[in-house]
Coordinates of C-alpha atoms in Angstrom, one line a residue:
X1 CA -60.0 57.8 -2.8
X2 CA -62.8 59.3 -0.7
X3 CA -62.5 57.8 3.4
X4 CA -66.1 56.6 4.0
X5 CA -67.8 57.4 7.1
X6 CA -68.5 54.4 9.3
X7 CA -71.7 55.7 11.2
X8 CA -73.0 56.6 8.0
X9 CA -71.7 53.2 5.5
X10 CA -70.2 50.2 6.9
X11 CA -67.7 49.1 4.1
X12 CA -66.8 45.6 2.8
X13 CA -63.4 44.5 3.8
X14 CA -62.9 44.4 0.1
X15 CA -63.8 48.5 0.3
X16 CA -61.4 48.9 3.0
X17 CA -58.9 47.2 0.9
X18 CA -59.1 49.0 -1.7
X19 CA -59.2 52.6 -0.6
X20 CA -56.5 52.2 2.2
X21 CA -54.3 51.3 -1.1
X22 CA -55.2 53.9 -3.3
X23 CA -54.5 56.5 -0.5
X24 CA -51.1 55.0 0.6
X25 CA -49.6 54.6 -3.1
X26 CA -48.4 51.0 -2.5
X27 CA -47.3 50.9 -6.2
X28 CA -48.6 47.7 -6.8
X29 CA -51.8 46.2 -8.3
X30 CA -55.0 46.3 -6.3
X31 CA -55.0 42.1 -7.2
X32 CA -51.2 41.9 -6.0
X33 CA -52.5 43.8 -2.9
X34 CA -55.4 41.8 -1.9
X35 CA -53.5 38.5 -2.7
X36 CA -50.7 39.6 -0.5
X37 CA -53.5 40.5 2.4
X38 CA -55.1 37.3 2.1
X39 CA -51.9 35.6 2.4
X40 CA -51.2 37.9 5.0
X41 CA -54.2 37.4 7.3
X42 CA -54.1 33.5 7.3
X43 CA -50.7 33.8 9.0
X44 CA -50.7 32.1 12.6
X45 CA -48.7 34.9 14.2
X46 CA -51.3 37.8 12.9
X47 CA -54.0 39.1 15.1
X48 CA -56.8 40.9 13.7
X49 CA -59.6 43.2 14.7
X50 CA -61.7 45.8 12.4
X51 CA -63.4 48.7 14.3
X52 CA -65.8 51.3 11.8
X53 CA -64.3 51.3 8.7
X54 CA -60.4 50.4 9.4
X55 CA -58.8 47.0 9.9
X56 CA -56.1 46.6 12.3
X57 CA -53.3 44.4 12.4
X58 CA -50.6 43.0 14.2
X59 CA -47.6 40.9 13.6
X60 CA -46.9 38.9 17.0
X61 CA -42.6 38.7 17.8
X62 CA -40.8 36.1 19.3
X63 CA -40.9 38.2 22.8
X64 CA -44.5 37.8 24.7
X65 CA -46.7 40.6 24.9
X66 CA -45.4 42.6 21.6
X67 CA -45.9 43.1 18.2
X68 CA -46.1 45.3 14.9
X69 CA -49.2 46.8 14.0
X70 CA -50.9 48.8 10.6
X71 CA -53.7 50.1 10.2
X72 CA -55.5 49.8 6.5
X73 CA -58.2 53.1 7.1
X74 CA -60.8 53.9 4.9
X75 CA -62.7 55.9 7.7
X76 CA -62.9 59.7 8.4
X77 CA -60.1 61.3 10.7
X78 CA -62.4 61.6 14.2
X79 CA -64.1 57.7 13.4
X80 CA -60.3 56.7 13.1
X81 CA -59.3 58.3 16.4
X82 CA -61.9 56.4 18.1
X83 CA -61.4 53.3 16.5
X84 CA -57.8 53.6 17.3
X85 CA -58.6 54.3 21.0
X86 CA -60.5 50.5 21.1
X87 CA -58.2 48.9 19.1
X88 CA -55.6 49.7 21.9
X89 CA -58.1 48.4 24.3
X90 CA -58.6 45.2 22.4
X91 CA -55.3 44.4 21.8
X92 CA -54.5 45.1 25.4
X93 CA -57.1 42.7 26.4
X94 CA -56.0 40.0 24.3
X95 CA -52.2 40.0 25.6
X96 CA -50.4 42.6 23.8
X97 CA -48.4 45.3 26.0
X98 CA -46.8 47.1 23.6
X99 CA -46.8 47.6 19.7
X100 CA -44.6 49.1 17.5
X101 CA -45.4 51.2 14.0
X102 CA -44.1 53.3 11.0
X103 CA -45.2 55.0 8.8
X104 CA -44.4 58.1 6.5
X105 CA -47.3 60.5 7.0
X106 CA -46.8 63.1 9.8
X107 CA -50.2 63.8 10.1
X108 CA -50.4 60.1 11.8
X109 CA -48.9 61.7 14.8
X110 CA -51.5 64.0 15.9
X111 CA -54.4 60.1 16.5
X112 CA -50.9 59.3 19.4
X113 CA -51.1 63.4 20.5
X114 CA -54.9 62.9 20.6
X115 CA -54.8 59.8 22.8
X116 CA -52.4 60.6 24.6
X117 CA -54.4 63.9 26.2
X118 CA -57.2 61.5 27.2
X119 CA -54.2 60.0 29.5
X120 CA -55.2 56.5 29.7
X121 CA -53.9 54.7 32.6
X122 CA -51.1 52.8 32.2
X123 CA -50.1 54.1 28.6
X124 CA -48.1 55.9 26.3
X125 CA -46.3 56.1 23.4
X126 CA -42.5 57.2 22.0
X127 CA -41.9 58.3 18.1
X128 CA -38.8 57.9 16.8
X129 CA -37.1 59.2 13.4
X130 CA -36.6 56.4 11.0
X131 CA -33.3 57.0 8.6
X132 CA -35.7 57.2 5.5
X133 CA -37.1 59.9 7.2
X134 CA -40.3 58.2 8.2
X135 CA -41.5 57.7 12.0
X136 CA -41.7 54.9 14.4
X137 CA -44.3 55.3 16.9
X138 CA -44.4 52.4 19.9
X139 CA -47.5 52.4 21.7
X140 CA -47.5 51.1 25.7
X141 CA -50.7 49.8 26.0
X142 CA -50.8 49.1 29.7
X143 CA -49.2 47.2 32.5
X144 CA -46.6 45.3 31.0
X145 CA -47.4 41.6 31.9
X146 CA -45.1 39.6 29.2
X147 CA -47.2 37.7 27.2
X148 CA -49.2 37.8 24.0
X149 CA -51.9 35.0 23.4

């Protein structure tokens, strides 16, 4: 499906939803999808944030200050770089120091080159080759501190 631009249309989540599916193949039913989200998003270890036209989440662990995150995008490449760039900032400020991802789309790699040139103090990243063939990308968002509210 199309990506939407954000400073021209502000989706629905719904929207978001349902072309973030369609472009990552989940193989499963768009009402298998949203019911797993919604199940999903009312978790109490899951924080939340959507910036344009992407939603961001992450999957608090058991050790403070880290987590898993995805991204479900429905926005164009540049508004996702910049939405990226503030989700790291939010999810700094709200207690996460690092966050891990995969993902099997290589192209993902050049938003973590991008950032990384604007060298944001205090961060970083590492990608890693997953045995499927995939990548693992973990993101340093800043001074560690130990501690994710």
């Amino acid at each position: 499906m199309q990506m939407v631009d954000s400073k021209q249309r502000q989706l629905t989540s719904e929207e978001i939803i349902e072309i973030a599916a369609a472009n990552t193949k989940v193989g499963r039913s768009m009402k298998q999808v949203k019911e797993m989200l919604r199940v999903e998003f009312s978790m109490p270890n899951v924080w939340k944030m959507r910036e344009g036209n992407t939603i961001f989440v992450i999957h608090k662990t058991k050790v403070p200050g880290r987590g898993f995150f995805r991204a479900l995008n429905a926005d164009t490449a540049r508004n996702f770089l910049e939405s990226s760039k503030v989700f790291m900032q939010a999810a700094y400020k709200v207690g996460f120091d690092s966050v891990v991802t995969q993902f099997t789309d290589p192209s993902l790699l050049n938003i973590f080159r991008m950032i990384a040139r604007l060298q944001p103090p205090n961060m970083g990243y590492a990608v890693q080759r997953t045995d499927d063939g995939g990548y693992q990308v973990t993101l340093k968002l800043g001074q560690p501190r130990g501690g994710a509210k």
